[in-house]
PDB file of C-alpha atoms in Angstrom:
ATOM      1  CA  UNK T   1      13.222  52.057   8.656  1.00 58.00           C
ATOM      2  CA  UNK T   2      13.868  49.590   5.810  1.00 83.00           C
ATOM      3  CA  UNK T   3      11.752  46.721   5.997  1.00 93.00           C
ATOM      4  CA  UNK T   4      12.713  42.695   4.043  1.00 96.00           C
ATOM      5  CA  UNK T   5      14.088  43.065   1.168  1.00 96.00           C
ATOM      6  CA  UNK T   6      14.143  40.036  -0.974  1.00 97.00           C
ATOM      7  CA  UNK T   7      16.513  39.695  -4.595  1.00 96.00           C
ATOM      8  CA  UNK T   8      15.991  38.889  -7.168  1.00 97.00           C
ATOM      9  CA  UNK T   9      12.119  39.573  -7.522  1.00 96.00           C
ATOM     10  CA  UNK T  10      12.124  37.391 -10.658  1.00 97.00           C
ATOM     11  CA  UNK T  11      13.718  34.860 -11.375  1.00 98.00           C
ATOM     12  CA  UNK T  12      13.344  31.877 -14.455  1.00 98.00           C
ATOM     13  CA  UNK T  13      15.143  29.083 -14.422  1.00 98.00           C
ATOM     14  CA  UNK T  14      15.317  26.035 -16.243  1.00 97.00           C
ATOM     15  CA  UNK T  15      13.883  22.109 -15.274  1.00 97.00           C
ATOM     16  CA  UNK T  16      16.351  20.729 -13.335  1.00 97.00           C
ATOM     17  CA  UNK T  17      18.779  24.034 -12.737  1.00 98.00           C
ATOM     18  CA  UNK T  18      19.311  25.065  -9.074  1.00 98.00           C
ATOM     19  CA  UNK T  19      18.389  28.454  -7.578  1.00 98.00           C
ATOM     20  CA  UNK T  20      19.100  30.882  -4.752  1.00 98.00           C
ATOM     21  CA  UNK T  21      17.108  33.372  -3.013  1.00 98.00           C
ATOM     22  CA  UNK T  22      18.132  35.896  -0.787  1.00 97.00           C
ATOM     23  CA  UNK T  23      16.180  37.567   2.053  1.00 97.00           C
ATOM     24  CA  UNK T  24      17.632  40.920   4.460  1.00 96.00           C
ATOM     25  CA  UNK T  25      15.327  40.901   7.313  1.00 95.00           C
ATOM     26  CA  UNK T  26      14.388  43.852   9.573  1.00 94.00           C
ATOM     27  CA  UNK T  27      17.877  45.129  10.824  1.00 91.00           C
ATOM     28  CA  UNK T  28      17.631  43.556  14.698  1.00 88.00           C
ATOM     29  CA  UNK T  29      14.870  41.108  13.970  1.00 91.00           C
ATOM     30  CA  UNK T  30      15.647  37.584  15.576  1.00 89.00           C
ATOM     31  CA  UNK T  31      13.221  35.290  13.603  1.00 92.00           C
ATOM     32  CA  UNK T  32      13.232  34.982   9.760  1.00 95.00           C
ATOM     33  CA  UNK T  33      10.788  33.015   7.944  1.00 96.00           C
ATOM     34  CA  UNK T  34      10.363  31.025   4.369  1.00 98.00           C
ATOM     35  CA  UNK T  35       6.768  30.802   2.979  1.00 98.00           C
ATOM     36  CA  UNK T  36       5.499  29.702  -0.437  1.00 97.00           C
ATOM     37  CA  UNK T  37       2.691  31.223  -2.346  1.00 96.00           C
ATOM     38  CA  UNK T  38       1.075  29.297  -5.363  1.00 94.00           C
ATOM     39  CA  UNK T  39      -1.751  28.988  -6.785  1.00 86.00           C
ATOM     40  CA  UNK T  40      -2.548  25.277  -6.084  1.00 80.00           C
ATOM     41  CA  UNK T  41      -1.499  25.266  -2.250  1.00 83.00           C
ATOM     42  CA  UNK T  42      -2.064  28.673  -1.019  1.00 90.00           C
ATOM     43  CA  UNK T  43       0.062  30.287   1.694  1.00 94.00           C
ATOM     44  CA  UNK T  44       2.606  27.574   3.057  1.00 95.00           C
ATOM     45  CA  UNK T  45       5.252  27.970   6.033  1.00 96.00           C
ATOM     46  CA  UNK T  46       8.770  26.302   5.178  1.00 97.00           C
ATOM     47  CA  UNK T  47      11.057  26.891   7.455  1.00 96.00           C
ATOM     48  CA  UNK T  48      11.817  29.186  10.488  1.00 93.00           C
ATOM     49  CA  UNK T  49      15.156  30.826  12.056  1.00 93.00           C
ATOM     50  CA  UNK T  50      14.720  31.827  15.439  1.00 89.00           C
ATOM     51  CA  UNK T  51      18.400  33.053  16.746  1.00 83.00           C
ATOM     52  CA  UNK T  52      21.193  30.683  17.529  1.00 82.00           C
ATOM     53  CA  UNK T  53      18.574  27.561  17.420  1.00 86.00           C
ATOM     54  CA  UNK T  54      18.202  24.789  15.173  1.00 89.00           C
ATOM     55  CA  UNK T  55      15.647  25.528  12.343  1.00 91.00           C
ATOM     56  CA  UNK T  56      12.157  24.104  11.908  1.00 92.00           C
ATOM     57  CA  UNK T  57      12.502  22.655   8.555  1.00 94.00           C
ATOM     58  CA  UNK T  58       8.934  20.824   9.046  1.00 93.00           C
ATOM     59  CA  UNK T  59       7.625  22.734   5.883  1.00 94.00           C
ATOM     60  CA  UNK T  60      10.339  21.990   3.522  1.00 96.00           C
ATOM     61  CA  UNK T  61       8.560  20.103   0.742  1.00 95.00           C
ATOM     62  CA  UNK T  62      11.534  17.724  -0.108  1.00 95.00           C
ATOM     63  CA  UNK T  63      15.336  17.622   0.665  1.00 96.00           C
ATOM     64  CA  UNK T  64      15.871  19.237  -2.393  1.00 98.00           C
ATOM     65  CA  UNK T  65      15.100  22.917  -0.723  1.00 98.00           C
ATOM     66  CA  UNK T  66      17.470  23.761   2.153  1.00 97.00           C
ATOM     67  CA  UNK T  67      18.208  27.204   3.750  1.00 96.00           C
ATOM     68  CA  UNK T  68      20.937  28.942   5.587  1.00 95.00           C
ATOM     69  CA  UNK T  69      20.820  31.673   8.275  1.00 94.00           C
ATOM     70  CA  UNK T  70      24.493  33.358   8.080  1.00 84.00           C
ATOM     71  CA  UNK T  71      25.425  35.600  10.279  1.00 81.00           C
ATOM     72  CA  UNK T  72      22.236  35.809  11.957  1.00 77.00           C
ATOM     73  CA  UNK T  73      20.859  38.097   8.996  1.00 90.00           C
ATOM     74  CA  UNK T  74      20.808  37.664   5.690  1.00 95.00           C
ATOM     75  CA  UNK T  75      19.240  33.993   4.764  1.00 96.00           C
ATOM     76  CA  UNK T  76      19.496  32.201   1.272  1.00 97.00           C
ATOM     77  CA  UNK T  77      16.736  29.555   0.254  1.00 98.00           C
ATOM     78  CA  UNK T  78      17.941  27.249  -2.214  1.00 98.00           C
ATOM     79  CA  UNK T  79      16.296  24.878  -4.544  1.00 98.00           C
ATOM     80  CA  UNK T  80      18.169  22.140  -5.783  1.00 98.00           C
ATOM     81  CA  UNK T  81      17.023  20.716  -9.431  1.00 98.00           C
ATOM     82  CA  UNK T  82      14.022  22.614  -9.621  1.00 98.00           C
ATOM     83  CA  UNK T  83      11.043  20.822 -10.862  1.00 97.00           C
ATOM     84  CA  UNK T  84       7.549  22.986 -12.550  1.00 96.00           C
ATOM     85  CA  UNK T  85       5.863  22.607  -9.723  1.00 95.00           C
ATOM     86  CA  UNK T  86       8.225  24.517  -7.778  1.00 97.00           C
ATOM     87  CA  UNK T  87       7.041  27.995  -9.569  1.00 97.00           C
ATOM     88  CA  UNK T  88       6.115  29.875  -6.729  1.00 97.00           C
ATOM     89  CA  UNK T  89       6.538  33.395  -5.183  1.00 96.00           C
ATOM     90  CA  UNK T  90       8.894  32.906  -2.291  1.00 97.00           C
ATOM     91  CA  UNK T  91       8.115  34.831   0.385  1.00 97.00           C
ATOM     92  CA  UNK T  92      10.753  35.765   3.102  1.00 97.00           C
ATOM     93  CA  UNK T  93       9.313  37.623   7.109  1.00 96.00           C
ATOM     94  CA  UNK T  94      10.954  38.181  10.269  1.00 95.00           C
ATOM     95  CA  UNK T  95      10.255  39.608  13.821  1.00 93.00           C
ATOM     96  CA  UNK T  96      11.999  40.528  16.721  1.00 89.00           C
ATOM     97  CA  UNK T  97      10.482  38.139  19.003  1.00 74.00           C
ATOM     98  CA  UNK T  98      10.606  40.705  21.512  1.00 68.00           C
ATOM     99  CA  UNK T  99       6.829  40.640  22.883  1.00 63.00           C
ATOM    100  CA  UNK T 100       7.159  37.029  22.668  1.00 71.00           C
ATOM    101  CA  UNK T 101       6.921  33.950  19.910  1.00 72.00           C
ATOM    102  CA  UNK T 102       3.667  35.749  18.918  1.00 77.00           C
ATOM    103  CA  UNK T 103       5.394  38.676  17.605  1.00 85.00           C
ATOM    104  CA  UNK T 104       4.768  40.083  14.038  1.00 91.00           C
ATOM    105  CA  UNK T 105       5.969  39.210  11.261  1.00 94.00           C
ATOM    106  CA  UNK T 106       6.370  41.245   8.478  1.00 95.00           C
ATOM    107  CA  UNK T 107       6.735  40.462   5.136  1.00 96.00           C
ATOM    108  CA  UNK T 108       9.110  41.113   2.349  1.00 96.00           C
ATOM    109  CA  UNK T 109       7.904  41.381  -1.579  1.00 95.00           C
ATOM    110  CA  UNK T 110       8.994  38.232  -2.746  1.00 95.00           C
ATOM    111  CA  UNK T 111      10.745  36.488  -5.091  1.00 97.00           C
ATOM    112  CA  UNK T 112       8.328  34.724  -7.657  1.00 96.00           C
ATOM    113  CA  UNK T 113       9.948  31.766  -9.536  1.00 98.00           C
ATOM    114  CA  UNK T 114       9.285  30.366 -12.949  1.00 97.00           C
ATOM    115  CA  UNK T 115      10.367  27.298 -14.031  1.00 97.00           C
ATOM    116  CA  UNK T 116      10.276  26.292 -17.373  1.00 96.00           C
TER     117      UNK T 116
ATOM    118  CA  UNK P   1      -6.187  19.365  11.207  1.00 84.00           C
ATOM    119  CA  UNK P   2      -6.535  23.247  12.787  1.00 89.00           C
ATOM    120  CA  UNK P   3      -7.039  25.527  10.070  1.00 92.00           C
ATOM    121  CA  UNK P   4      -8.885  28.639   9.509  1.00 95.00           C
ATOM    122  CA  UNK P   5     -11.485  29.022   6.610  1.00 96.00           C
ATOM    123  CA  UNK P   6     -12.471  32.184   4.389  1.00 97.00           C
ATOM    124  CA  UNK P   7     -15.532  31.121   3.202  1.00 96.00           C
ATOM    125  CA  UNK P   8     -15.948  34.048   1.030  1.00 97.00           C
ATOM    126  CA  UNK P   9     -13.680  33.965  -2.131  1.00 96.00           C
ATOM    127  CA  UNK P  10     -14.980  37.429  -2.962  1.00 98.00           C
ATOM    128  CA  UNK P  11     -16.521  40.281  -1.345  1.00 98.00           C
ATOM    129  CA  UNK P  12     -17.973  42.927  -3.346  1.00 98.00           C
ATOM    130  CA  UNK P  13     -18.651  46.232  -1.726  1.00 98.00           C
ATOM    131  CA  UNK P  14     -18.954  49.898  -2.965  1.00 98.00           C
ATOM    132  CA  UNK P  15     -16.851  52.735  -1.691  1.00 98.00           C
ATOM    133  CA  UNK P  16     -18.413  54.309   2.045  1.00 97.00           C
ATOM    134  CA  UNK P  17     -20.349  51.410   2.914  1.00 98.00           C
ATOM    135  CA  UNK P  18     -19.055  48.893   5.772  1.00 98.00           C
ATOM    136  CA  UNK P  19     -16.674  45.935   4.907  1.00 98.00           C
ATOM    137  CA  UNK P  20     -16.235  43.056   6.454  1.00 98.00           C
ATOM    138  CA  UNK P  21     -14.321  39.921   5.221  1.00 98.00           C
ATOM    139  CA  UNK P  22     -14.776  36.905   7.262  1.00 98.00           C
ATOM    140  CA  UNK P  23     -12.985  34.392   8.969  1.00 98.00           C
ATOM    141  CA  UNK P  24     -13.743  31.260  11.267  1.00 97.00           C
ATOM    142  CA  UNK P  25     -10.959  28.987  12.935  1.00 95.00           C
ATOM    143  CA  UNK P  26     -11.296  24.957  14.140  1.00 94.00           C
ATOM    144  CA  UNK P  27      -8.101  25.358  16.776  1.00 89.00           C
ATOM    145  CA  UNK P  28      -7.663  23.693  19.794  1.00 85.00           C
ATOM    146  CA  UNK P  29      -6.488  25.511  22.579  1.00 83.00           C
ATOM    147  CA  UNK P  30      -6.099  28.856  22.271  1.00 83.00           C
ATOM    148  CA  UNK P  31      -5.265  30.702  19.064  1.00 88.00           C
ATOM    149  CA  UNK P  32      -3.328  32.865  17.717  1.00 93.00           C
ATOM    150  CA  UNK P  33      -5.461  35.199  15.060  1.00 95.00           C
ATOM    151  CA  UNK P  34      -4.123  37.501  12.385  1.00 96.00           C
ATOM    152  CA  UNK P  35      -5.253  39.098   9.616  1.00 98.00           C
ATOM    153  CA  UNK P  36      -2.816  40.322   6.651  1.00 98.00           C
ATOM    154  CA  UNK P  37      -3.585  42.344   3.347  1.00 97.00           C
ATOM    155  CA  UNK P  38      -1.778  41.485  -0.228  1.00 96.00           C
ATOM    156  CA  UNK P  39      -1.620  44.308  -2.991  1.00 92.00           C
ATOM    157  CA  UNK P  40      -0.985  43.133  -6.582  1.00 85.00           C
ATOM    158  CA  UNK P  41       2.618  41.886  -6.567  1.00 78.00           C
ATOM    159  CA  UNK P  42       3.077  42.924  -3.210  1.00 81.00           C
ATOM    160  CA  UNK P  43       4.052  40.750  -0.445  1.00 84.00           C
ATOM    161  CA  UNK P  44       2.040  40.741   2.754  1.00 92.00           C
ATOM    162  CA  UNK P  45       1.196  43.519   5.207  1.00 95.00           C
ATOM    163  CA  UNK P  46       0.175  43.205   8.272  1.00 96.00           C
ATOM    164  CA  UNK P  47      -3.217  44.987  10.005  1.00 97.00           C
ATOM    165  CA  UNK P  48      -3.985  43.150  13.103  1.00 96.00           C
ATOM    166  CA  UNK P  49      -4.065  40.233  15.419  1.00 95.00           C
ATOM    167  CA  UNK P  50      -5.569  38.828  18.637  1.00 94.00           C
ATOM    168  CA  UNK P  51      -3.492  37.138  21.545  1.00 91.00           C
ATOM    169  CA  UNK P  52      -5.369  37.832  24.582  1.00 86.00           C
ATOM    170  CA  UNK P  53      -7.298  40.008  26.240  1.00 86.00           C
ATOM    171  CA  UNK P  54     -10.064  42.007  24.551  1.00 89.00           C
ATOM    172  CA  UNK P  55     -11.718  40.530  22.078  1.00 91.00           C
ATOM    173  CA  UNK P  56     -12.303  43.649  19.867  1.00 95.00           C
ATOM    174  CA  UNK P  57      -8.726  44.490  17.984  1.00 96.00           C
ATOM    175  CA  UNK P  58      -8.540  47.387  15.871  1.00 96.00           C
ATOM    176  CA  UNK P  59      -5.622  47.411  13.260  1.00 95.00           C
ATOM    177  CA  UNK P  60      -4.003  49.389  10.477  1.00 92.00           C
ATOM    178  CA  UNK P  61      -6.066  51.588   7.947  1.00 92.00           C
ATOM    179  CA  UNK P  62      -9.107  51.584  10.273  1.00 95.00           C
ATOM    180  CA  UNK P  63      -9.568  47.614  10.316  1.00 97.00           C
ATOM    181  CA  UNK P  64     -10.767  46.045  13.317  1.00 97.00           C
ATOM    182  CA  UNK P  65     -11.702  42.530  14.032  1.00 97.00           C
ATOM    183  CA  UNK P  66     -13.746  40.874  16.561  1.00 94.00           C
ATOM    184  CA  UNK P  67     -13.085  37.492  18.646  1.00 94.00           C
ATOM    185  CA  UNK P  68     -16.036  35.634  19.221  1.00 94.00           C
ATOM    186  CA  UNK P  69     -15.265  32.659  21.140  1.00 92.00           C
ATOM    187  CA  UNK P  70     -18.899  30.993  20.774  1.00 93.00           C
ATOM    188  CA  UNK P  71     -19.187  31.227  17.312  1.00 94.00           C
ATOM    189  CA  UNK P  72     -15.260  30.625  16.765  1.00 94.00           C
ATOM    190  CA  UNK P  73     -14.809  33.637  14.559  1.00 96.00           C
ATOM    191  CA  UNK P  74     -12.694  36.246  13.530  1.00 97.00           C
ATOM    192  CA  UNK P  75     -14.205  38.812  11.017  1.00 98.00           C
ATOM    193  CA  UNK P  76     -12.638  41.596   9.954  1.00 98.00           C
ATOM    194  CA  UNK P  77     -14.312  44.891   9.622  1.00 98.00           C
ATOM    195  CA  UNK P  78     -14.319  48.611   8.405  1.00 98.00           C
ATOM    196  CA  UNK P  79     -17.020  50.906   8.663  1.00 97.00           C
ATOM    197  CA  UNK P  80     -16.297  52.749   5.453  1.00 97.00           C
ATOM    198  CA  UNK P  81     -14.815  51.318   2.460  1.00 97.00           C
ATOM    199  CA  UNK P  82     -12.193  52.747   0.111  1.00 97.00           C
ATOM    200  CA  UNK P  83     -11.332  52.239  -3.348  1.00 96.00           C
ATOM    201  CA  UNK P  84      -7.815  51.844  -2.081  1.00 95.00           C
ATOM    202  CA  UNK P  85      -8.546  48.648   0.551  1.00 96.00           C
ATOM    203  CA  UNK P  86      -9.243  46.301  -2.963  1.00 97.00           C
ATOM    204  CA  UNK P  87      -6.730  43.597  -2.456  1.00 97.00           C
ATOM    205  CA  UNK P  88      -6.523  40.186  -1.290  1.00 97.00           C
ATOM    206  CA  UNK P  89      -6.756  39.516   2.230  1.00 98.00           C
ATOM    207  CA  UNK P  90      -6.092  36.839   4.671  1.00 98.00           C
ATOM    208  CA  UNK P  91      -6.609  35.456   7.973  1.00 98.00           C
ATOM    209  CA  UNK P  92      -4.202  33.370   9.513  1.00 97.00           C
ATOM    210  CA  UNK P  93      -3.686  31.128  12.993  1.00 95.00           C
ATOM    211  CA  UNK P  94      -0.468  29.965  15.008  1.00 92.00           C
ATOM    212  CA  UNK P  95      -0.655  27.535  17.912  1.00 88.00           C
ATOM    213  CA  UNK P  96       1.302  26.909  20.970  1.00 82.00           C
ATOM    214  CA  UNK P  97       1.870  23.712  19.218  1.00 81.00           C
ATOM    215  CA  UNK P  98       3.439  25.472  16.178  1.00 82.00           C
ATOM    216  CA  UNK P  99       4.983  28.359  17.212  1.00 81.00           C
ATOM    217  CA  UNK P 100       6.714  30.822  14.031  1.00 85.00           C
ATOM    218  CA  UNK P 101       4.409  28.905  11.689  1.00 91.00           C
ATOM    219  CA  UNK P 102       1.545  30.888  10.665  1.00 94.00           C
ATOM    220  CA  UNK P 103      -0.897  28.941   8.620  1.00 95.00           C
ATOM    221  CA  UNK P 104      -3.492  30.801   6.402  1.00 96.00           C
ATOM    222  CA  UNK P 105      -6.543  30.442   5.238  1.00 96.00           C
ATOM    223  CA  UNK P 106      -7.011  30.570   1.290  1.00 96.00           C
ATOM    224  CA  UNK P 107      -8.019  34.229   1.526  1.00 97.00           C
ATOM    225  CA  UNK P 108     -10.753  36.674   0.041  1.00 97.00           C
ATOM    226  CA  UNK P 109     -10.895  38.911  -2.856  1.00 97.00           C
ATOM    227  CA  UNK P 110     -11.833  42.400  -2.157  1.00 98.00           C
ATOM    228  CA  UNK P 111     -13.659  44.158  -4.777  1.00 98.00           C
ATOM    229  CA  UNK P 112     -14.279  48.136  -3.971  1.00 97.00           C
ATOM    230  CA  UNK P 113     -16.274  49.930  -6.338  1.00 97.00           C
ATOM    231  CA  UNK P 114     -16.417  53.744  -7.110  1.00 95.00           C
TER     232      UNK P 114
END
């Protein structure tokens, strides 16, 4: 079946500009997931979705990012005044939970964001 | 702080002889171990983990990994390397304490040669 899809896969943007990225988990799949991948920090969890309960926004790196679940599917990560530092490939996963909290998740392709 | 190292930022190996990328975790409690793959622009894909049970775990594309308790490792393994498993690769941990967070290690370069 089709796995995350994440849009757009690039995207440049401006200092200071605000930006919006879009993940479709696994049709079914409970959980979603925000990571960051950069060069300077590695692999980073940001926030995490699990059903009809409150996020875990412990890995947000400021209150300028934010995220929204609607629906239950489809999730939108936003960055508010983007600074350099925030280049990045986002990185969007979910999981069905089913076997437990432990589940996998899988991975979409990302979205990797310039900032100029 | 729990985290899991790669101490190996590369890992050369030539195609048919074993592989094995390693991994060892400072968790308390019990932990959560997985290993993922990254192609070149490619997010990540999943080959195995451990959650209980037995401590040998074999995963996608012939990977398997090992639990050692006692030595608080987590290697991952394949008898016979392809030119195909080059990528990056990473091992990762989640806690009862942090449950939906996976936190990974900084990951190794695999290098396959003809």
């Amino acid at each position: 079946g089709a796995g995350v899809s994440q849009s757009p896969s690039n995207k440049v943007t401006e200092k200071g500009k605000d930006v919006e990225l879009r993940c479709d988990p696994i049709s079914g799949h409970t959980a979603l997931y925000w990571y960051r991948q950069s060069l300077g920090q590695g692999l980073e969890f940001l926030i995490y979705f699990q059903g009809n309960s409150a996020p875990d926004k412990s890995g947000l790196p400021s209150d300028r990012f934010s995220a929204e679940r609607t629906g239950g599917s489809v999730s939108t990560l936003t960055i508010q005044r983007t600074q350099q530092e925030d280049s990045a490939v986002y990185l969007c996963a979910s999981s069905s939970l089913a076997g437990g909290r432990t589940d996998t998740q899988y991975f979409g392709p990302g979205t990797r964001l310039t900032v100029l | 702080a729990q985290s899991v190292a790669q101490p190996e930022d590369q890992v050369n190996v030539a195609e048919g002889n074993p592989l094995t990328v390693k991994c060892t975790y400072s968790v308390s409690g019990n932990p959560y171990l997985f290993w993922y793959v990254q192609y070149p622009n490619r997010g990540l894909q999943f080959l195995l983990k451990y959650i209980t049970g037995d401590n040998l775990v074999k995963g996608s594309y012939g990977f398997e990994a090992e639990f050692n308790k006692s030595q608080t490792s987590f290697h991952l393994k394949k008898p016979s390397a392809l030119v195909s498993d080059s990528a990056l690769y990473f091992c990762a941990f989640m806690t009862t304490d942090s449950w939906g967070k996976l936190q990974f290690g900084a990951g190794t370069q695999v290098v396959v040669t003809p």
